[in-house]
Amino acid sequence: MPTHGKIPASSFFLLFFFLIPFCTPTDSHAVTLTWTANDPIENVTGYKIHYGSASGQYDNFTDVGNVTSCELEKVISTLEDGKTYYLAATAYSATSESDFSAEVVYTHTTVLEPVLDTEITDSDGDGISDDDELMLYGSDPDLTDSDNDGISDGDELALWAQDWDADYDADNIINLLDDDADGDGISDGQDSEPAATAPFFTTAQYPDGAGVKGVVAFDHNWQSVTSNAGFTNPVVIAGPASYNDVAPGMIRLQNITGNSFEIKFLEWQYLADLGLAAHDVEEASYLVLEEGVHYMDDGSIWEAGTFEHSGSATSVVWKTMYFAAQFPAVPYVFLTVQTSNDLHPVIIRVKNITEAQFQAALFEEEAIKDGHAIEKIGYLAVYTPSRAGELNGEDSAYRFVLSQADSNFASLHGHEIRLQEEQSADTETSHIIETINALQIGGAFLAQATSYLGGDPFSLRQRPSFYSSTSITDSWYTVPVAKQYENPVVIAGPPSFNDADPGVIRLRNITGSSFEVRFQEWYYLADKDAGIHSLEDASWLVLEPGIYPMADGSIWQVGTFSINGNGIWYDVKFTQASAGTPAVFLTMQTYNGKAPVVVRARNISPLGFQAALFEEEAVMDSGHVYETIGYLAIYSPNSAGSATIGDQKISYTLNLVEADDHFTAAAGREIKMEEEQSLDSETSHMFETVNTLTINNAFFGQEISSSGGDTTAVRYRMAP
């Protein structure tokens, strides 16, 4: 290290020493050293730059003369890529030299000279070159907004910054290409906080929201799900998992925080022992709620809580848990294990649910009898006055159902669910019927077995269904469709008879992934109760237009046509003639005319049929605008059989029923022809012929004779 005399204190000065990298046309990686003194020093004759490879250890120096800046390469002739240098400056005069300045640390990195591209192409004008869109970002160079979320690709790249290739909602789509990056059901262009999941409810206690939801994709590896919700004591309810990979197992969670959690699919231990633990990508819905009791504006009560429990090596240990809320009736209950303290696969089962309590127990696979470590369990218990409602958050209309399922797939809320046993102790997988709680809220679907009729361990699995049923009121409700369609045709069954006021089912806004439905009472009832209608149930199915030959010899035809007017009969021809007279089912697809209206059919033949619109009798002379009607025509030689729609195999039955204004037996139900009273008080109606279709637990009915001229519609109730 060099030695030098110190400048006397009376003339001591400090040096400010800087590294300034800059680029010039001829040198794209020059680095400049710059220094100054606090006060002018007349007798300074020059400066030295000292440097070394350790802090404070300056083994070399270069005299740069009486200048206040120089290029680093003139001090260190050979800069090594990746090497760190420590530098300090001193000033000297004829008699002495200053102390070292503040130290500067510099790590050298070779910067390649830029290639000037004078032919950069940005075909869609989104601010990103075509080459970058194709080779770097994966966006479409011909579309300004590749994911159609209302934000251009360039603006979205700036929005996400370094997180452009992150996957906040864990759906296997990066933020830049995801139209709903946080998975809250709101497109990024419409979302005030696209990086934070919008709450599905708020309360006075939690005005910013206390619940978020989404759908996540995951496999056997831990997958992080980010909500940025900022909860204090979050409870996560997840599942059931999809059925993309048929290997049995369950959802496991860990590392739950106020803003995120981790999820994976864990196969049973006996499969891991066979080296089969790898699992394909599954999907599942989830809710995250702030722990506590939440009283909602629609009268429902949502309680989220946690408790700890473990498993015994000798017997099943049922733990009794008491609700914090005082529920007016038995709530719907859902449970999810929150931790992964024990690596062995485990499920949580529940039984004996009352207004005050429930019992829960952990179950490992049958062949393992060594107990289970303490795990944290999360639960959600919900009381709702009518099985349906809407919270004051985003995408928050919900439907609950109490149903049953066994080891065979059964339709429920647009999904098919089954109880899937494991095979660690034996090969049989049949499971008796268990009671199921199910919840559809927005696009999220949850289900929980709530009985203990069969003791073998199982997990619930689900897959999309082209048919199902839903609860409807006089308000529009968006029905999520688990499958994605290009040109969907929706066929709706007749409404139930929970509320005796007459009316019809109406649809609107049919898209590839959802449709809206409501029960619309006849207009003359508006003065009675403003058209308010109690909860009804109705089945639905969704199919693409086309002709579907089935293995059982049946032919299913699906299509649409448009008609207008009142009582004006139109001829509708099938795309392909049937071998015999088919069963026909019609549903209006549009809501162009706001007046309640029903579509009726007659004169069905192998070639086609006639259809007409009927408003209530008092306004039949007023006409009705054009509406699009969807039809399903099924020719079945045996009026029953099995059909495969997509990857779903279903059993179906067709019947012809003669029904009047009195309830008549029909396929485990009772149906009747219901007149309205806009013109007169009588509601007697002559016998009409009705086609009925049952697909497992779904029911459809269409009047096809039109023998009576008065406006009428089919209603049903379950047979006693």
XYZ file of C-alpha atoms in Angstrom:
720
model
C 0.000 0.000 0.000
C 1.435 3.434 -0.826
C 2.519 5.769 1.940
C 1.940 9.490 1.891
C 2.012 12.519 4.137
C -1.250 14.066 5.310
C -2.387 17.542 4.372
C -2.534 19.755 7.486
C -5.979 20.039 9.059
C -6.282 23.709 8.177
C -6.303 22.848 4.520
C -7.907 19.371 4.721
C -10.579 18.620 2.152
C -12.904 15.690 1.361
C -13.308 14.074 -2.004
C -16.637 12.987 -3.440
C -15.969 10.034 -5.669
C -18.432 8.625 -8.246
C -18.704 5.877 -10.840
C -20.757 6.936 -13.845
C -21.378 4.304 -16.553
C -22.390 5.679 -19.917
C -22.613 4.621 -23.531
C -21.277 6.294 -26.620
C -21.643 5.290 -30.253
C -18.102 3.936 -30.268
C -17.910 2.465 -26.769
C -21.014 0.847 -25.346
C -19.540 -0.076 -21.971
C -17.358 2.862 -20.843
C -17.319 3.678 -17.112
C -16.255 7.129 -15.915
C -14.759 7.985 -12.522
C -15.595 11.498 -11.283
C -14.503 13.297 -8.112
C -14.705 16.769 -6.561
C -13.429 18.558 -3.452
C -15.447 20.428 -0.850
C -13.362 23.595 -1.208
C -10.987 24.786 -3.923
C -7.353 23.865 -3.133
C -4.913 26.012 -5.019
C -1.879 23.874 -4.426
C -3.343 20.536 -5.638
C -1.162 19.290 -8.447
C -2.896 16.001 -9.243
C -4.972 12.984 -8.261
C -4.281 9.289 -7.840
C -6.792 6.474 -8.183
C -6.001 3.548 -5.867
C -7.576 0.121 -6.366
C -7.484 -3.455 -5.160
C -9.536 -6.630 -4.864
C -10.543 -6.185 -1.205
C -12.139 -3.332 0.705
C -9.487 -0.929 2.071
C -6.672 -2.941 0.471
C -5.434 -0.795 -2.427
C -2.396 -2.609 -3.859
C -2.199 -0.511 -7.017
C -2.682 3.080 -8.088
C -2.601 5.196 -11.205
C -1.673 8.884 -11.316
C -4.264 10.477 -13.567
C -2.919 14.016 -13.333
C -4.749 17.191 -12.419
C -8.191 16.180 -13.732
C -11.462 15.460 -11.937
C -12.653 12.554 -14.090
C -11.287 9.752 -16.195
C -12.369 6.512 -17.766
C -11.945 3.458 -15.564
C -10.178 1.589 -18.361
C -7.338 4.165 -18.166
C -6.848 3.281 -14.497
C -7.164 -0.499 -14.823
C -5.980 -1.538 -18.233
C -7.518 -5.015 -18.128
C -10.943 -5.303 -16.510
C -11.915 -8.909 -15.771
C -15.537 -9.833 -16.378
C -17.326 -10.632 -13.103
C -14.496 -9.328 -10.883
C -15.189 -6.766 -8.139
C -12.843 -3.779 -7.719
C -12.521 -1.421 -4.730
C -11.355 2.121 -5.570
C -10.485 5.324 -3.701
C -8.968 8.651 -4.754
C -6.329 10.883 -3.171
C -5.297 14.423 -4.004
C -1.640 15.457 -3.790
C 0.446 18.594 -3.859
C 4.161 19.152 -4.071
C 4.553 18.458 -0.346
C 1.799 16.108 0.776
C -1.093 13.813 -0.128
C -4.664 13.623 1.190
C -6.304 10.726 2.958
C -8.373 8.261 0.920
C -11.742 9.378 -0.348
C -14.889 7.360 0.251
C -14.566 3.938 -1.341
C -16.282 2.993 -4.580
C -17.094 -0.660 -5.366
C -17.429 -1.757 -8.980
C -18.147 -5.196 -10.475
C -17.306 -5.385 -14.126
C -19.833 -6.860 -16.555
C -19.306 -6.971 -20.262
C -22.112 -5.188 -22.054
C -22.661 -6.308 -25.591
C -22.923 -3.632 -28.189
C -26.533 -3.045 -29.219
C -27.647 -4.170 -32.612
C -29.550 -1.363 -34.222
C -32.646 -2.854 -35.857
C -33.935 -0.402 -38.368
C -36.759 -2.782 -39.369
C -38.535 -3.480 -36.058
C -42.089 -4.571 -36.833
C -45.073 -4.084 -34.536
C -47.970 -5.343 -36.635
C -50.703 -4.791 -34.044
C -49.378 -1.486 -32.713
C -49.385 -2.604 -29.086
C -45.883 -1.308 -28.351
C -44.224 -4.744 -28.418
C -42.308 -5.929 -31.464
C -43.581 -8.958 -33.333
C -40.354 -10.824 -32.574
C -40.685 -10.205 -28.829
C -44.332 -11.247 -28.845
C -43.495 -14.498 -30.606
C -40.166 -15.384 -29.013
C -40.342 -13.833 -25.539
C -43.855 -13.125 -24.286
C -45.992 -15.656 -26.144
C -48.593 -13.035 -27.060
C -50.192 -12.702 -30.493
C -48.338 -10.222 -32.770
C -51.538 -9.676 -34.746
C -53.768 -8.861 -31.752
C -53.429 -5.666 -29.749
C -55.074 -7.397 -26.778
C -54.076 -11.075 -26.929
C -56.131 -12.204 -23.934
C -59.132 -9.979 -24.734
C -59.240 -8.483 -21.235
C -59.590 -4.870 -22.333
C -55.910 -3.941 -21.868
C -53.441 -3.827 -24.754
C -50.467 -6.168 -24.534
C -48.045 -3.256 -24.179
C -50.029 -1.617 -21.390
C -50.457 -4.963 -19.664
C -46.717 -5.626 -19.843
C -46.156 -2.291 -18.103
C -48.889 -3.110 -15.565
C -47.362 -6.421 -14.497
C -43.718 -5.290 -14.806
C -41.433 -8.078 -13.528
C -44.479 -10.229 -12.703
C -45.623 -10.467 -16.321
C -44.817 -14.187 -16.372
C -46.098 -14.912 -12.847
C -49.338 -16.847 -12.369
C -51.214 -15.182 -9.504
C -54.297 -17.397 -9.650
C -52.389 -20.608 -10.409
C -54.437 -21.509 -13.479
C -51.383 -22.296 -15.632
C -51.797 -19.037 -17.565
C -49.244 -16.284 -16.985
C -50.526 -12.868 -15.901
C -49.766 -11.245 -19.265
C -51.937 -13.753 -21.140
C -54.628 -14.254 -18.480
C -57.824 -12.237 -18.929
C -58.459 -12.551 -15.166
C -55.015 -12.777 -13.590
C -56.205 -12.806 -9.982
C -58.990 -15.306 -10.658
C -61.762 -13.266 -9.047
C -64.202 -13.484 -11.954
C -63.555 -9.911 -13.143
C -61.575 -9.315 -16.332
C -58.365 -7.355 -15.824
C -59.661 -4.454 -17.896
C -62.708 -4.093 -15.629
C -60.880 -4.866 -12.380
C -59.842 -1.897 -10.249
C -57.245 -4.162 -8.620
C -56.255 -6.810 -11.162
C -53.486 -8.102 -8.884
C -55.777 -8.528 -5.875
C -58.728 -10.909 -5.839
C -61.997 -8.997 -5.465
C -63.998 -9.931 -2.348
C -67.228 -11.866 -2.800
C -68.667 -10.212 0.305
C -68.174 -7.252 2.605
C -69.659 -6.471 6.010
C -69.720 -3.492 8.348
C -66.853 -5.118 10.240
C -64.928 -5.816 7.039
C -65.799 -3.036 4.570
C -62.884 -4.029 2.322
C -64.057 -7.622 2.165
C -63.531 -10.784 4.157
C -63.808 -13.480 1.508
C -62.206 -14.230 -1.863
C -62.630 -17.158 -4.246
C -61.158 -18.666 -7.351
C -60.284 -21.765 -9.337
C -56.744 -23.152 -9.231
C -54.820 -25.668 -11.356
C -52.233 -27.881 -9.638
C -50.536 -31.270 -9.722
C -48.459 -33.278 -7.208
C -46.070 -30.353 -6.697
C -46.803 -27.482 -4.362
C -48.459 -24.621 -6.229
C -48.679 -21.125 -4.747
C -51.993 -19.256 -5.041
C -51.844 -15.487 -4.554
C -54.902 -13.448 -3.571
C -53.290 -10.348 -2.002
C -56.362 -10.225 0.255
C -54.502 -9.147 3.380
C -56.486 -11.342 5.784
C -55.488 -11.635 9.435
C -56.759 -15.151 10.203
C -57.574 -16.781 6.853
C -59.495 -20.042 6.499
C -59.187 -21.859 3.155
C -61.921 -24.208 1.915
C -60.988 -26.129 -1.251
C -62.299 -28.882 -3.476
C -63.349 -31.278 -4.672
C -60.547 -31.915 -7.149
C -61.280 -32.618 -10.792
C -60.950 -36.057 -12.390
C -58.356 -35.458 -15.107
C -56.101 -38.133 -13.596
C -58.132 -41.045 -12.207
C -55.538 -42.014 -9.575
C -57.165 -41.464 -6.148
C -55.943 -38.929 -3.635
C -56.853 -35.644 -2.041
C -56.126 -31.921 -1.905
C -53.501 -30.815 0.630
C -52.712 -27.273 1.749
C -49.827 -25.601 3.549
C -48.277 -22.194 4.275
C -51.569 -20.315 4.499
C -50.980 -16.571 4.921
C -53.143 -13.494 4.627
C -52.222 -13.152 0.960
C -51.548 -16.655 -0.322
C -51.526 -20.389 0.263
C -49.985 -23.483 -1.293
C -51.933 -26.411 -2.715
C -51.177 -29.790 -4.290
C -52.800 -33.125 -5.111
C -51.480 -35.899 -2.885
C -52.092 -39.478 -3.958
C -52.587 -42.156 -1.307
C -49.442 -43.601 0.245
C -49.786 -47.057 -1.331
C -49.492 -45.433 -4.760
C -46.385 -43.544 -3.673
C -44.888 -46.803 -2.417
C -45.375 -48.196 -5.914
C -43.616 -45.179 -7.405
C -46.860 -43.797 -8.823
C -47.147 -40.545 -6.854
C -46.788 -38.237 -9.879
C -50.185 -36.800 -10.776
C -51.518 -34.882 -13.768
C -52.929 -31.380 -13.493
C -56.239 -31.073 -11.660
C -58.486 -28.102 -10.952
C -60.410 -27.141 -7.851
C -62.337 -24.169 -6.535
C -61.416 -22.465 -3.301
C -62.769 -19.903 -0.863
C -60.613 -17.908 1.545
C -62.507 -16.270 4.414
C -61.552 -14.244 7.440
C -62.145 -16.357 10.520
C -65.295 -15.387 12.410
C -69.068 -15.104 12.055
C -70.263 -12.963 9.144
C -73.882 -11.760 9.029
C -74.883 -11.008 5.439
C -77.398 -8.547 4.046
C -79.460 -11.348 2.464
C -80.087 -12.941 5.877
C -77.498 -15.691 5.550
C -74.883 -16.395 8.222
C -71.391 -17.521 7.205
C -69.098 -18.842 9.934
C -65.449 -19.676 9.205
C -63.318 -21.273 11.875
C -60.484 -23.654 12.670
C -59.704 -26.396 15.143
C -56.935 -28.943 15.690
C -57.287 -32.695 15.559
C -55.159 -35.822 15.236
C -55.679 -39.475 14.358
C -55.372 -42.543 16.562
C -53.636 -45.825 15.713
C -56.382 -47.868 17.382
C -59.737 -46.264 16.522
C -61.507 -43.435 14.726
C -61.504 -40.349 16.942
C -64.524 -38.087 16.428
C -64.110 -34.564 17.754
C -67.185 -32.488 18.600
C -67.004 -28.844 17.550
C -69.499 -26.167 18.603
C -70.444 -23.300 16.325
C -69.849 -19.746 17.491
C -73.020 -18.609 15.721
C -76.549 -19.444 16.787
C -77.886 -20.888 13.547
C -81.694 -20.910 13.114
C -81.449 -24.235 11.255
C -78.877 -26.861 10.358
C -76.162 -25.136 8.285
C -74.319 -26.393 5.235
C -70.808 -27.428 6.323
C -67.510 -27.722 4.412
C -64.100 -28.735 5.820
C -60.503 -28.641 4.554
C -57.253 -29.642 6.256
C -55.145 -26.461 6.468
C -51.724 -27.949 7.271
C -49.383 -30.729 6.153
C -47.778 -31.561 9.481
C -47.909 -35.298 8.771
C -46.729 -36.344 5.316
C -49.168 -39.258 5.121
C -52.271 -38.600 2.994
C -55.338 -37.822 5.100
C -58.945 -36.725 4.644
C -61.376 -35.080 7.054
C -64.926 -36.438 7.413
C -67.889 -34.894 9.186
C -71.157 -36.217 10.629
C -73.994 -35.383 13.037
C -74.377 -31.753 11.979
C -76.935 -29.802 14.020
C -77.713 -26.124 14.553
C -75.129 -26.097 17.356
C -72.346 -28.538 16.507
C -70.742 -31.153 14.274
C -68.309 -34.034 14.639
C -65.140 -34.507 12.584
C -62.441 -37.172 12.257
C -59.237 -37.718 10.268
C -58.867 -40.787 8.052
C -55.709 -42.179 6.494
C -55.876 -45.030 3.985
C -57.223 -48.367 5.212
C -53.877 -50.190 5.265
C -52.180 -47.652 7.539
C -53.090 -47.837 11.222
C -50.388 -45.720 12.844
C -52.330 -42.588 13.767
C -51.844 -39.115 12.360
C -50.092 -36.007 13.670
C -52.035 -32.944 14.797
C -53.407 -30.990 11.858
C -55.259 -27.697 11.697
C -58.720 -28.052 10.148
C -60.692 -25.228 8.573
C -64.478 -25.227 8.351
C -67.196 -23.129 6.756
C -70.759 -23.342 8.066
C -73.512 -21.423 6.267
C -77.143 -20.869 7.152
C -79.298 -19.427 4.386
C -83.082 -18.941 4.563
C -83.785 -20.258 1.068
C -80.794 -22.182 -0.345
C -80.097 -19.241 -2.618
C -79.033 -15.647 -2.325
C -76.512 -13.025 -3.304
C -73.865 -11.367 -1.175
C -72.775 -7.763 -1.605
C -69.493 -8.535 -3.333
C -68.261 -9.425 -6.797
C -69.753 -12.430 -8.630
C -71.455 -13.472 -5.403
C -74.806 -15.059 -6.301
C -74.874 -18.495 -4.683
C -76.859 -21.718 -4.606
C -76.732 -24.486 -1.978
C -78.047 -27.994 -2.433
C -78.405 -30.994 -0.163
C -77.959 -34.113 -2.269
C -76.575 -37.645 -2.290
C -73.738 -39.427 -4.052
C -72.029 -42.800 -4.127
C -69.117 -44.219 -6.112
C -70.902 -43.505 -9.416
C -70.893 -40.047 -10.953
C -74.049 -37.992 -10.312
C -74.902 -34.530 -11.637
C -74.815 -31.596 -9.241
C -74.536 -27.844 -9.956
C -73.137 -28.331 -13.456
C -70.671 -30.972 -12.296
C -70.688 -34.708 -11.862
C -69.372 -35.864 -8.487
C -68.463 -39.250 -7.064
C -66.999 -40.778 -3.914
C -63.629 -42.278 -4.852
C -62.297 -44.915 -2.481
C -58.642 -45.963 -2.327
C -57.328 -49.540 -2.642
C -54.580 -49.906 -0.061
C -56.286 -52.781 1.776
C -58.502 -54.298 -0.942
C -59.443 -53.773 -4.562
C -63.144 -52.922 -4.151
C -64.102 -49.282 -4.534
C -67.890 -49.363 -4.197
C -69.215 -46.942 -1.607
C -72.770 -46.613 -0.382
C -74.730 -43.394 -0.720
C -73.572 -40.511 1.469
C -75.204 -37.122 2.038
C -73.565 -34.247 0.173
C -73.554 -30.497 0.834
C -72.745 -28.503 -2.308
C -72.240 -24.795 -2.954
C -72.021 -22.916 -6.239
C -70.961 -19.279 -5.774
C -70.101 -17.508 -8.979
C -67.744 -19.826 -10.815
C -66.610 -21.619 -7.653
C -67.971 -25.075 -6.798
C -67.541 -26.774 -3.411
C -68.858 -30.089 -2.106
C -68.576 -31.987 1.185
C -69.801 -35.413 2.285
C -71.634 -34.854 5.581
C -72.622 -38.374 6.632
C -70.761 -41.457 7.866
C -72.725 -44.334 6.396
C -69.730 -46.112 4.857
C -66.515 -46.387 6.855
C -63.954 -46.786 4.059
C -61.856 -43.672 3.310
C -62.745 -41.754 0.157
C -62.368 -38.352 -1.402
C -64.844 -36.436 -3.520
C -63.928 -35.947 -7.183
C -65.737 -33.877 -9.812
C -65.830 -33.386 -13.555
C -67.786 -31.056 -15.860
C -71.310 -32.037 -16.850
C -73.359 -30.974 -19.869
C -76.549 -31.278 -17.809
C -77.595 -30.419 -14.269
C -80.220 -28.508 -12.307
C -80.312 -25.202 -10.495
C -82.497 -23.118 -8.219
C -84.152 -20.049 -9.715
C -86.179 -17.071 -8.516
C -87.658 -14.020 -10.221
C -84.142 -12.469 -10.290
C -81.619 -13.236 -13.003
C -79.050 -15.816 -11.954
C -75.876 -16.673 -13.875
C -75.444 -20.426 -14.195
C -71.767 -21.344 -14.713
C -71.208 -24.115 -17.226
C -68.133 -26.164 -16.385
C -67.442 -27.053 -20.017
C -66.525 -24.511 -22.705
C -68.801 -24.264 -25.762
C -68.562 -22.450 -29.089
C -72.269 -22.163 -30.043
C -74.181 -23.473 -27.046
C -77.860 -24.370 -27.140
C -79.511 -24.492 -23.708
C -82.558 -26.681 -23.076
C -84.330 -26.001 -19.774
C -86.769 -28.290 -18.021
C -90.110 -27.170 -16.559
C -89.972 -25.274 -13.265
C -91.019 -26.850 -9.990
C -94.203 -25.889 -8.134
C -92.863 -24.487 -4.852
C -94.641 -21.177 -5.522
C -98.075 -21.612 -7.132
C -98.027 -18.299 -9.031
C -97.869 -19.196 -12.744
C -95.092 -18.168 -15.073
C -92.328 -19.346 -17.383
C -88.574 -19.868 -17.441
C -86.617 -17.241 -19.394
C -82.986 -17.274 -20.509
C -80.602 -14.616 -21.744
C -76.875 -13.931 -22.273
C -75.955 -17.463 -23.305
C -72.164 -17.674 -23.658
C -69.641 -20.455 -24.024
C -69.292 -20.767 -20.262
C -72.556 -19.570 -18.699
C -76.136 -18.462 -19.172
C -78.636 -16.412 -17.188
C -81.993 -17.779 -16.054
C -85.012 -16.555 -14.114
C -88.631 -17.445 -13.371
C -90.857 -14.799 -14.932
C -94.406 -14.543 -13.655
C -97.126 -13.462 -16.065
C -97.494 -9.682 -16.250
C -100.983 -9.550 -14.744
C -99.479 -10.711 -11.408
C -97.297 -7.611 -11.103
C -99.970 -5.826 -9.049
C -100.192 -8.797 -6.691
C -96.612 -9.047 -5.444
C -94.470 -7.183 -7.993
C -93.595 -10.458 -9.684
C -91.667 -11.748 -6.679
C -91.411 -15.518 -6.828
C -90.148 -18.089 -4.352
C -87.321 -20.489 -5.077
C -87.963 -23.028 -7.829
C -85.818 -25.799 -9.280
C -85.256 -26.568 -12.942
C -83.000 -28.880 -14.930
C -80.882 -27.769 -17.875
C -78.551 -29.182 -20.500
C -76.132 -27.550 -22.925
C -75.135 -28.983 -26.305
C -73.533 -27.744 -29.495
C -75.779 -27.679 -32.594
C -75.435 -30.864 -34.608
C -76.520 -34.450 -35.123
C -75.355 -37.045 -32.602
C -75.777 -40.732 -33.525
C -75.537 -42.869 -30.375
C -74.385 -46.452 -29.902
C -77.868 -47.470 -28.709
C -79.369 -46.521 -32.080
C -80.784 -43.181 -30.961
C -80.231 -39.957 -32.890
C -79.964 -36.643 -31.021
C -80.422 -33.467 -33.074
C -79.731 -29.995 -31.692
C -80.429 -26.699 -33.431
C -82.057 -23.271 -33.323
C -84.657 -21.271 -35.233
C -86.297 -17.846 -34.877
C -90.012 -17.008 -34.739
C -92.185 -14.065 -33.713
C -95.819 -13.136 -33.158
C -98.448 -14.632 -30.868
C -100.140 -17.899 -31.781
C -98.544 -17.911 -35.249
C -97.416 -21.413 -36.173
C -94.099 -21.825 -37.994
C -92.807 -24.933 -39.765
C -89.409 -26.100 -38.518
C -87.500 -28.733 -40.511
C -84.935 -31.074 -39.003
C -81.465 -31.063 -40.541
C -81.801 -34.812 -40.963
C -85.021 -36.789 -41.115
C -85.482 -39.307 -38.308
C -86.321 -42.980 -38.719
C -89.377 -42.327 -36.566
C -91.103 -39.526 -34.711
C -88.653 -37.994 -32.218
C -89.286 -36.483 -28.815
C -88.904 -32.708 -29.048
C -87.915 -30.184 -26.363
C -87.901 -26.417 -26.925
C -86.402 -23.527 -24.946
C -86.284 -19.836 -25.775
C -82.634 -18.692 -25.965
C -83.194 -14.931 -26.044
C -84.916 -12.203 -24.067
C -85.676 -9.810 -26.918
C -89.282 -9.365 -25.836
C -89.695 -8.562 -22.160
C -93.279 -9.838 -21.942
C -93.568 -13.357 -20.474
C -93.955 -15.892 -23.266
C -93.966 -19.658 -23.731
C -93.053 -21.655 -26.838
C -95.429 -24.494 -27.751
C -95.109 -27.305 -30.311
C -97.422 -29.499 -32.401
C -97.523 -31.777 -35.458
C -94.202 -33.474 -34.765
C -93.055 -35.836 -37.519
C -89.776 -37.442 -38.620
C -89.245 -34.370 -40.834
C -89.920 -31.567 -38.366
C -92.582 -29.837 -36.290
C -94.525 -26.614 -35.828
C -93.800 -24.047 -33.119
C -95.477 -20.853 -31.907
C -95.080 -18.227 -29.186
C -97.875 -17.566 -26.677
C -98.005 -14.578 -24.358
C -100.691 -14.363 -21.668
C -104.238 -14.398 -23.049
C -105.051 -10.749 -22.332
C -102.279 -9.532 -24.671
C -102.300 -12.204 -27.378
C -103.248 -9.533 -29.933
C -100.147 -7.443 -29.190
C -97.628 -9.649 -30.968
C -94.120 -10.581 -29.854
C -90.717 -9.731 -31.351
C -88.446 -12.355 -32.855
C -86.925 -14.791 -30.385
C -84.358 -17.522 -30.978
C -85.584 -20.962 -29.951
C -83.321 -23.912 -29.214
C -84.510 -27.450 -29.836
C -83.435 -30.958 -28.898
C -85.000 -33.805 -30.895
C -84.317 -37.381 -29.789
C -85.306 -40.393 -31.832
C -84.827 -43.523 -29.727
C -86.078 -46.929 -30.978
C -86.648 -48.111 -27.415
C -87.463 -44.732 -25.785
C -84.596 -45.419 -23.380
C -80.935 -46.266 -23.454
C -77.485 -44.872 -22.908
C -75.746 -42.094 -24.785
C -72.286 -40.585 -24.758
C -72.085 -36.803 -24.914
C -68.465 -35.694 -25.083
C -66.767 -37.886 -22.485
C -69.941 -38.382 -20.437
C -71.948 -41.574 -20.626
C -75.520 -41.084 -19.460
C -78.675 -43.134 -19.087
C -81.900 -41.599 -20.349
C -85.602 -42.386 -20.559
C -88.259 -40.861 -22.833
C -91.992 -40.950 -22.124
C -95.248 -39.616 -23.537
C -97.574 -38.349 -20.802
C -101.150 -37.099 -21.105
C -101.569 -34.223 -18.645
C -104.256 -31.644 -17.893
C -104.531 -29.040 -15.142
C -104.273 -31.739 -12.450
C -100.972 -33.275 -11.423
C -100.272 -36.516 -13.293
C -97.513 -39.073 -12.660
C -94.477 -38.700 -14.915
C -91.080 -40.392 -14.409
C -90.994 -40.220 -10.624
C -92.539 -36.764 -10.672
C -95.933 -35.237 -11.236
C -96.653 -32.713 -13.982
C -99.587 -30.517 -14.885
C -100.592 -27.935 -17.478
C -100.790 -24.567 -15.738
C -102.924 -21.831 -17.250
C -102.692 -18.158 -16.309
C -105.613 -15.836 -15.409
C -104.945 -12.582 -17.221
C -108.244 -12.747 -19.166
C -110.480 -14.910 -16.975
C -110.326 -16.776 -13.693
C -110.760 -20.327 -14.996
C -107.648 -22.506 -15.164
C -109.106 -25.779 -16.443
C -107.150 -27.149 -19.367
C -107.850 -30.142 -21.558
C -105.399 -33.008 -21.830
C -102.194 -32.267 -23.701
C -99.468 -34.654 -24.804
C -96.144 -34.008 -23.105
C -92.730 -35.381 -24.037
C -90.624 -36.089 -20.943
C -86.907 -36.829 -20.755
C -84.999 -37.970 -17.679
C -81.195 -38.015 -17.652
C -80.196 -39.524 -14.343
C -81.660 -36.973 -11.887
C -82.452 -34.258 -14.478
C -85.999 -33.840 -15.848
C -87.304 -32.156 -19.006
C -90.832 -31.779 -20.346
C -92.383 -30.267 -23.481
C -96.061 -29.976 -24.402
C -96.359 -31.079 -28.056
C -100.094 -31.214 -28.870
C -101.475 -27.710 -28.322
C -105.010 -29.090 -28.191
C -106.204 -26.311 -25.908
C -105.947 -22.761 -27.192
C -105.457 -21.034 -23.836
C -101.883 -20.130 -22.902
C -100.389 -22.853 -20.727
C -97.023 -24.077 -19.462
C -95.753 -27.267 -17.821
C -94.988 -27.347 -14.075
C -93.738 -30.294 -12.016
C -93.373 -31.492 -8.449
C -91.735 -34.542 -6.922
C -94.037 -37.532 -6.548
C -95.119 -38.203 -2.956
